[in-house]
Amino acid sequence: MVPKNKGTGLKIGTRAVWGGEEQPISGAPTQASIVQSVSFGYGDLDDWQAVALGQQSGHIYSRNTNPTVAVFEEKLRILEGAEAATSFASGMAAVSNTIFALVQPGDRIITVKDTYGGTNQLFREFLPRIQVEVCLCNTTDAEEIGREVRKGCRVLYLETPTNPTLKIIDIERAAQAGHEAGAVVVTDNTFATPVNQRPLELGSDLVLHSASKFLGGHADALGGVVCGPQHLVKQIYHYREITGAALDPFAAYLLLRGMKTLEVRVARQNANAGEIAQFLERHPAIERVYYPGLPSHPQHEIAQKQMTGGFGGMMSFVLRGGYDAVRAFLPRLRLAHRAANLGSVETIVGPPATTSHVEVSAPDRAAMGIPEALVRYSTGIENVQDLIADLKQALEPFTKPAHAHSTGDSPCESC
Ligand SMILES: *Cc1c(COP(=O)(O)O)cnc(C)c1O
């Protein structure tokens, strides 16, 4: 029996490779097996009962626990430096189960306006239905967040960087205010990943992820996870056992396989995104670039303080020429999927009007500070020179004066 390596003292890249992956028995497979079984059998009824009551370790039914899924949870627990972790069928299952497990009618939640689209809808549509009051603060207004938190709340829900304009919340400052009010502080760390930012170390009680994005990294499996102290994770796990939003063992396997390269991928995406953001900021066809690593970003200093591993692979930018320009520009890119996803090894682009904020009306998007000519860019691990060359050729028609703007998709060189 090889002693279990709890990941303490190991660097993040080593944790991503080895976390939860120890080989316990001689001759056993070195890789986590896909245990594709709904239930687990027992010859002895006393053993069965002991496992069912949690007095003995083992698995009963895969909606509750499964060996492949358990390896995934252990890897995330180690990556986030948490006491416990539990997993879900998707990121939205992680968000919704976490919140519903923590609140009851009459409770108050403080959060920000720029949360992920699905999360925002949960706050606006489903929580008020069960008499949970949700207060949506301006994302970068730390004073307002503090003021609302001090009025009392059960949960303070944060997400940083945000989608699609990459706003940054000071986690340490918000968490401190949350704790003074006795709130449970939850942070969605999907955009940053544990490589770039570790909210638990900054005072957040819980950290959650859509594993479908950077964690899995290959856009081939959905999943979610929440990590934190045992007593909170247990409460959320208990809720998830009953809602049934369990992670599938095959998805867990794909996510585990992806996560071994997490640090390598994210380091490359950080570096690529940094170079591309600088290139775009200087480009005449670009009105504005949103990237927390740029000194021009309004919360660059907070990002520097809390994103200790890097500024991430996500950015967005505004094209001169409005939505028409975006419609003409996006099909010109050769090295990008045009899709409603992010965090993969391939570069992925899309306008918020058709991806993250498709349910929001154009006037509401404007009110939320989302320009119609915004492009969300999820940087892949391709060679950065190729990505920049691709952007350069795709932006070509918009670099020229007025005539190229309106239709644009086949630039006329002669006129
Ligand atoms: C995608 C995403 C989610 C939801 O995750 P799914 O796996 O798609 O359900 C939640 N939060 C953020 C920040 C996301 O990007």
Coordinates of C-alpha atoms and ligand atoms in Angstrom, one line a residue:
M1 CA 0.0 0.0 0.0
V2 CA 1.5 3.2 -1.2
P3 CA 0.8 6.1 1.3
K4 CA -1.8 8.5 0.0
N5 CA -0.2 11.7 -1.2
K6 CA -2.4 14.5 0.0
G7 CA -0.7 17.1 -2.3
T8 CA 0.5 19.3 0.6
G9 CA 3.7 21.0 -0.3
L10 CA 3.5 20.0 -3.9
K11 CA 3.4 22.7 -6.7
I12 CA 0.2 23.1 -8.7
G13 CA 1.4 21.4 -11.8
T14 CA 2.4 18.3 -9.8
R15 CA -0.9 18.3 -8.0
A16 CA -2.7 18.4 -11.4
V17 CA -0.8 15.3 -12.6
W18 CA -0.6 13.2 -9.4
G19 CA -3.5 14.4 -7.2
G20 CA -5.9 11.6 -6.4
E21 CA -4.0 9.3 -8.8
E22 CA -1.9 7.1 -6.4
Q23 CA -1.5 3.5 -7.3
P24 CA -2.6 1.5 -4.2
I25 CA -2.0 -2.2 -5.2
S26 CA 0.9 -3.9 -7.0
G27 CA -0.1 -4.8 -10.5
A28 CA -3.1 -2.4 -10.5
P29 CA -3.7 -0.1 -13.5
T30 CA -1.7 3.1 -13.3
Q31 CA -4.6 5.1 -14.7
A32 CA -8.0 5.7 -13.1
S33 CA -10.5 3.1 -14.5
I34 CA -13.9 4.0 -15.8
V35 CA -16.2 2.2 -13.4
Q36 CA -19.3 2.1 -15.5
S37 CA -21.6 0.5 -12.9
V38 CA -24.8 1.9 -11.3
S39 CA -24.4 -0.2 -8.1
F40 CA -21.9 -2.1 -6.1
G41 CA -22.6 -5.5 -4.6
Y42 CA -22.1 -7.0 -1.2
G43 CA -22.0 -10.6 -0.1
D44 CA -22.3 -9.8 3.5
L45 CA -25.3 -7.8 4.7
D46 CA -23.4 -6.3 7.7
D47 CA -20.7 -5.0 5.4
W48 CA -23.3 -3.5 3.1
Q49 CA -25.0 -1.8 6.0
A50 CA -21.7 -0.5 7.4
V51 CA -20.9 1.1 4.0
A52 CA -24.5 2.4 3.6
L53 CA -24.3 4.1 7.0
G54 CA -20.8 5.5 6.2
Q55 CA -19.1 3.5 8.9
Q56 CA -17.0 1.7 6.4
S57 CA -15.5 3.1 3.1
G58 CA -17.0 1.8 -0.2
H59 CA -19.6 2.6 -2.8
I60 CA -23.3 1.7 -2.9
Y61 CA -24.9 3.5 -5.8
S62 CA -23.3 5.8 -8.4
R63 CA -25.8 8.7 -8.0
N64 CA -24.1 9.1 -4.6
T65 CA -20.5 7.9 -5.0
N66 CA -18.5 6.2 -7.7
P67 CA -14.8 5.2 -7.8
T68 CA -13.9 7.2 -11.0
V69 CA -15.9 10.2 -9.8
A70 CA -14.1 10.0 -6.4
V71 CA -10.7 10.4 -8.1
F72 CA -11.9 13.5 -9.9
E73 CA -13.2 15.0 -6.6
E74 CA -9.9 14.2 -4.9
K75 CA -7.9 15.8 -7.6
L76 CA -9.9 19.0 -7.4
R77 CA -9.8 18.9 -3.6
I78 CA -6.0 18.8 -3.8
L79 CA -5.8 21.5 -6.6
E80 CA -7.9 24.0 -4.6
G81 CA -6.2 23.0 -1.3
A82 CA -9.6 22.2 0.3
E83 CA -10.8 19.9 3.1
A84 CA -13.4 18.3 0.9
A85 CA -14.9 18.3 -2.7
T86 CA -18.0 17.0 -4.4
S87 CA -18.9 16.9 -8.0
F88 CA -21.8 17.5 -10.3
A89 CA -23.1 16.7 -13.8
S90 CA -22.3 20.3 -15.0
G91 CA -21.1 23.7 -13.8
M92 CA -24.7 24.9 -13.5
A93 CA -25.5 21.8 -11.4
A94 CA -22.6 22.9 -9.1
V95 CA -23.9 26.4 -8.9
S96 CA -27.6 25.6 -8.4
N97 CA -27.1 22.7 -5.9
T98 CA -24.6 24.7 -3.9
I99 CA -27.0 27.6 -3.5
F100 CA -30.2 25.6 -3.0
A101 CA -28.4 23.5 -0.3
L102 CA -27.4 26.7 1.6
V103 CA -30.6 28.8 1.5
Q104 CA -34.1 28.7 2.7
P105 CA -37.1 31.0 2.3
G106 CA -36.5 34.4 3.8
D107 CA -32.7 34.3 3.3
R108 CA -30.9 37.0 1.4
I109 CA -28.1 36.5 -1.2
I110 CA -25.7 39.2 -2.2
T111 CA -24.0 38.9 -5.6
V112 CA -23.0 40.9 -8.6
K113 CA -24.6 41.8 -11.9
D114 CA -21.9 40.2 -14.1
T115 CA -22.3 36.5 -13.1
Y116 CA -22.4 33.8 -15.8
G117 CA -25.7 33.9 -17.8
G118 CA -27.1 30.7 -16.2
T119 CA -26.2 31.8 -12.7
N120 CA -27.7 35.2 -13.3
Q121 CA -31.0 33.5 -14.4
L122 CA -31.0 31.4 -11.3
F123 CA -30.7 34.5 -9.2
R124 CA -33.4 36.5 -11.1
E125 CA -35.9 33.8 -11.9
F126 CA -35.7 30.8 -9.6
L127 CA -34.5 32.0 -6.2
P128 CA -37.2 34.8 -5.8
R129 CA -39.8 32.0 -6.4
I130 CA -38.8 30.4 -3.1
Q131 CA -38.8 33.8 -1.3
V132 CA -35.0 34.2 -1.4
E133 CA -34.1 37.8 -1.9
V134 CA -31.2 38.4 -4.3
C135 CA -29.3 41.6 -4.4
L136 CA -27.3 42.2 -7.6
C137 CA -24.5 44.7 -6.9
N138 CA -22.4 46.6 -9.4
T139 CA -19.6 44.1 -10.0
T140 CA -16.6 46.4 -9.4
D141 CA -18.3 48.5 -6.6
A142 CA -16.6 47.1 -3.5
E143 CA -18.3 49.7 -1.3
E144 CA -21.8 48.7 -2.5
I145 CA -21.0 45.0 -2.0
G146 CA -19.8 45.8 1.6
R147 CA -22.8 47.9 2.3
E148 CA -25.3 45.3 1.1
V149 CA -23.5 42.5 2.9
R150 CA -23.6 44.4 6.2
K151 CA -27.4 44.6 6.0
G152 CA -27.3 40.8 6.5
C153 CA -27.1 37.8 4.1
R154 CA -26.8 34.1 4.1
V155 CA -24.6 33.8 1.0
L156 CA -22.2 36.2 -0.7
Y157 CA -21.7 34.8 -4.2
L158 CA -18.7 36.0 -6.3
E159 CA -17.3 35.3 -9.7
T160 CA -14.0 36.8 -11.0
P161 CA -12.9 37.4 -13.7
T162 CA -16.4 37.9 -15.1
N163 CA -18.0 37.1 -18.4
P164 CA -17.7 38.7 -20.9
T165 CA -16.0 42.0 -19.9
L166 CA -13.4 40.4 -17.5
K167 CA -14.2 42.5 -14.5
I168 CA -12.3 41.7 -11.3
I169 CA -13.6 41.5 -7.8
D170 CA -11.3 41.8 -4.8
I171 CA -12.0 38.4 -3.3
E172 CA -10.1 39.1 0.0
R173 CA -11.9 42.3 0.6
A174 CA -15.4 41.0 -0.3
A175 CA -14.8 37.8 1.8
Q176 CA -13.8 39.8 4.8
A177 CA -17.1 41.8 4.6
G178 CA -19.0 38.5 4.1
H179 CA -17.5 36.9 7.2
E180 CA -18.3 39.9 9.3
A181 CA -21.9 39.5 8.3
G182 CA -21.8 35.7 9.0
A183 CA -22.3 34.8 5.3
V184 CA -21.0 31.8 3.4
V185 CA -18.7 33.2 0.7
V186 CA -18.8 31.3 -2.6
T187 CA -16.6 32.0 -5.6
D188 CA -16.9 30.7 -9.1
N189 CA -13.3 30.2 -10.2
T190 CA -14.1 28.8 -13.7
F191 CA -12.3 31.6 -15.7
A192 CA -9.2 31.7 -13.5
T193 CA -8.6 28.0 -12.7
P194 CA -6.7 26.9 -9.6
V195 CA -3.5 27.5 -11.5
N196 CA -4.1 31.3 -11.7
Q197 CA -6.2 32.0 -8.6
R198 CA -7.1 30.1 -5.4
P199 CA -10.1 31.7 -3.7
L200 CA -9.9 29.6 -0.6
E201 CA -6.5 31.1 0.2
L202 CA -8.1 34.5 -0.2
G203 CA -10.8 33.8 2.3
S204 CA -13.7 32.4 0.2
D205 CA -15.4 29.5 2.1
L206 CA -16.3 27.6 -1.1
V207 CA -14.9 27.5 -4.6
L208 CA -16.8 26.1 -7.5
H209 CA -16.1 25.4 -11.2
S210 CA -17.6 24.5 -14.4
A211 CA -15.2 21.6 -15.2
S212 CA -16.5 21.7 -18.8
K213 CA -14.2 24.7 -19.5
F214 CA -10.5 24.9 -18.6
L215 CA -10.3 22.0 -16.1
G216 CA -11.3 19.4 -18.7
G217 CA -9.8 21.6 -21.4
H218 CA -10.8 19.6 -24.4
A219 CA -14.5 20.6 -24.8
D220 CA -15.6 17.0 -24.7
A221 CA -17.2 16.5 -21.3
L222 CA -19.5 18.4 -19.0
G223 CA -18.9 18.5 -15.2
G224 CA -18.9 20.7 -12.1
V225 CA -17.3 20.7 -8.7
V226 CA -17.4 22.5 -5.3
C227 CA -14.6 22.5 -2.8
G228 CA -14.4 23.7 0.8
P229 CA -14.7 22.8 4.4
Q230 CA -16.1 19.3 5.2
H231 CA -19.3 20.6 7.0
L232 CA -20.4 22.7 4.0
V233 CA -19.4 20.2 1.3
K234 CA -21.3 17.5 3.2
Q235 CA -24.4 19.6 3.3
I236 CA -24.2 20.3 -0.5
Y237 CA -23.3 16.6 -1.2
H238 CA -26.4 15.5 0.7
Y239 CA -28.6 17.9 -1.4
R240 CA -27.0 16.6 -4.6
E241 CA -27.6 13.0 -3.7
I242 CA -31.3 13.8 -3.7
T243 CA -31.5 16.1 -6.7
G244 CA -29.4 13.5 -8.6
A245 CA -27.2 15.9 -10.5
A246 CA -24.3 13.3 -10.4
L247 CA -21.2 13.4 -12.5
D248 CA -21.0 10.5 -15.0
P249 CA -18.0 8.1 -14.6
F250 CA -17.0 8.4 -18.2
A251 CA -17.2 12.2 -18.1
A252 CA -15.1 12.1 -14.9
Y253 CA -12.5 10.0 -16.7
L254 CA -12.3 12.5 -19.6
L255 CA -12.0 15.4 -17.2
L256 CA -9.3 13.6 -15.2
R257 CA -7.3 12.9 -18.4
G258 CA -7.6 16.6 -19.4
M259 CA -6.6 17.8 -16.0
K260 CA -3.2 16.2 -16.0
T261 CA -2.1 18.9 -18.4
L262 CA -3.9 21.7 -16.6
E263 CA -0.9 23.7 -15.6
V264 CA 0.8 23.3 -19.0
R265 CA -2.3 24.4 -20.9
V266 CA -3.1 27.3 -18.6
A267 CA 0.5 28.6 -18.6
R268 CA 0.4 28.6 -22.4
Q269 CA -3.0 30.2 -22.6
N270 CA -1.9 32.9 -20.1
A271 CA 1.2 33.7 -22.3
N272 CA -0.8 33.5 -25.6
A273 CA -3.6 35.7 -24.2
G274 CA -1.1 38.3 -22.9
E275 CA 0.6 38.7 -26.3
I276 CA -2.7 38.7 -28.2
A277 CA -4.2 41.4 -25.9
Q278 CA -1.2 43.6 -26.5
F279 CA -1.4 43.1 -30.2
L280 CA -5.1 43.9 -30.3
E281 CA -4.8 47.0 -28.1
R282 CA -2.5 48.5 -30.7
H283 CA -4.6 47.5 -33.7
P284 CA -6.4 50.3 -35.5
A285 CA -9.6 48.2 -36.0
I286 CA -10.0 47.6 -32.3
E287 CA -11.7 50.1 -30.1
R288 CA -11.0 48.5 -26.7
V289 CA -9.6 45.3 -25.2
Y290 CA -10.7 43.8 -21.9
Y291 CA -7.9 41.7 -20.4
P292 CA -7.0 41.8 -16.7
G293 CA -3.3 41.5 -17.6
L294 CA -3.2 44.8 -19.4
P295 CA -2.1 47.8 -17.4
S296 CA -5.1 49.7 -19.0
H297 CA -7.6 47.3 -17.3
P298 CA -9.4 49.2 -14.6
Q299 CA -8.8 46.5 -12.0
H300 CA -5.4 45.5 -13.1
E301 CA -3.9 46.0 -9.7
I302 CA -6.4 43.8 -7.9
A303 CA -5.8 41.1 -10.6
Q304 CA -2.1 41.3 -10.0
K305 CA -2.6 40.8 -6.3
Q306 CA -5.0 37.8 -6.5
M307 CA -4.3 36.1 -9.8
T308 CA -0.9 34.9 -8.7
G309 CA -0.4 32.3 -11.5
G310 CA -1.4 34.5 -14.4
F311 CA -4.2 36.5 -15.9
G312 CA -6.0 33.7 -17.8
G313 CA -6.9 32.8 -21.4
M314 CA -10.1 34.8 -21.6
M315 CA -10.4 38.2 -23.1
S316 CA -12.9 40.3 -25.0
F317 CA -12.5 43.2 -27.4
V318 CA -14.7 45.8 -29.2
L319 CA -14.5 46.1 -33.0
R320 CA -14.9 49.5 -34.6
G321 CA -18.0 49.3 -36.9
G322 CA -20.6 47.7 -34.6
Y323 CA -22.2 44.4 -34.8
D324 CA -22.0 44.4 -38.6
A325 CA -18.3 44.4 -38.3
V326 CA -18.4 41.5 -35.9
R327 CA -20.7 39.5 -38.2
A328 CA -18.2 40.1 -41.1
F329 CA -15.0 39.5 -38.9
L330 CA -15.8 36.3 -37.1
P331 CA -16.2 34.1 -40.2
R332 CA -12.8 35.3 -41.5
L333 CA -10.9 33.6 -38.6
R334 CA -9.3 30.3 -39.7
L335 CA -8.0 29.2 -36.3
A336 CA -11.1 29.5 -34.1
H337 CA -14.3 27.7 -33.4
R338 CA -17.3 30.0 -33.4
A339 CA -19.1 28.4 -30.5
A340 CA -20.7 29.0 -27.2
N341 CA -17.9 27.5 -25.1
L342 CA -14.5 28.5 -23.7
G343 CA -11.4 27.1 -22.0
S344 CA -10.5 24.5 -24.6
V345 CA -7.1 23.8 -26.2
E346 CA -8.6 25.3 -29.4
T347 CA -9.3 29.0 -29.7
I348 CA -13.0 29.8 -29.4
V349 CA -14.7 33.0 -30.3
G350 CA -18.3 34.3 -30.1
P351 CA -20.2 37.5 -29.6
P352 CA -22.0 37.8 -26.2
A353 CA -25.2 38.6 -28.2
T354 CA -25.3 34.9 -29.3
T355 CA -23.4 33.2 -26.5
S356 CA -23.3 34.2 -22.9
H357 CA -26.0 36.8 -23.1
V358 CA -28.3 35.5 -25.8
E359 CA -31.3 35.6 -23.4
V360 CA -30.7 39.3 -22.7
S361 CA -32.3 41.9 -24.9
A362 CA -30.1 44.4 -26.8
P363 CA -31.1 47.4 -24.6
D364 CA -30.5 45.3 -21.5
R365 CA -27.0 44.3 -22.8
A366 CA -26.3 48.0 -23.4
A367 CA -27.4 48.7 -19.8
M368 CA -25.1 45.9 -18.5
G369 CA -22.2 47.6 -20.3
I370 CA -21.9 44.9 -23.0
P371 CA -21.1 46.6 -26.3
E372 CA -22.9 45.1 -29.3
A373 CA -19.5 44.9 -31.2
L374 CA -17.9 42.8 -28.4
V375 CA -16.1 39.6 -29.3
R376 CA -15.3 37.1 -26.6
Y377 CA -12.0 35.4 -27.3
S378 CA -11.0 32.2 -25.4
T379 CA -7.3 31.7 -26.2
G380 CA -6.2 28.2 -27.1
I381 CA -2.8 26.6 -26.9
E382 CA -1.9 27.0 -30.6
N383 CA 1.3 28.8 -31.5
V384 CA 0.8 32.5 -30.7
Q385 CA 2.4 33.7 -33.9
D386 CA -0.2 31.7 -35.9
L387 CA -3.0 33.1 -33.8
I388 CA -1.8 36.7 -34.2
A389 CA -1.3 36.2 -38.0
D390 CA -4.9 34.8 -38.2
L391 CA -6.3 37.8 -36.3
K392 CA -4.3 40.2 -38.5
Q393 CA -5.6 38.8 -41.8
A394 CA -9.2 38.6 -40.4
L395 CA -9.0 42.3 -39.3
E396 CA -7.6 43.4 -42.6
P397 CA -10.8 44.8 -44.2
F398 CA -11.6 46.8 -41.0
T399 CA -8.3 48.5 -40.9
K400 CA -9.2 50.5 -44.1
P401 CA -11.4 53.5 -44.3
A402 CA -15.2 53.5 -44.2
H403 CA -16.1 51.5 -47.4
A404 CA -14.9 48.2 -46.0
H405 CA -17.1 48.4 -42.9
S406 CA -20.7 47.5 -43.9
T407 CA -20.7 44.1 -45.6
G408 CA -17.0 43.2 -45.3
D409 CA -16.9 39.5 -45.7
S410 CA -15.2 39.6 -49.1
P411 CA -12.9 42.6 -48.9
C412 CA -12.5 44.4 -52.3
E413 CA -8.9 45.2 -52.7
S414 CA -9.4 47.3 -55.9
C415 CA -12.0 49.8 -54.6
Ligands
LIG1 C1 -19.8 27.7 -18.3 C2 -19.8 28.3 -17.0 C3 -20.7 27.9 -16.0 C4 -21.7 26.7 -16.2 O1 -21.1 25.6 -16.5 P1 -21.7 24.4 -17.4 O2 -20.7 23.3 -17.2 O3 -21.9 24.9 -18.8 O4 -23.0 24.1 -16.7 C5 -20.7 28.5 -14.7 N1 -19.9 29.5 -14.5 C6 -19.0 30.0 -15.4 C7 -18.1 31.1 -15.1 C8 -19.0 29.4 -16.7 O5 -18.1 29.9 -17.6

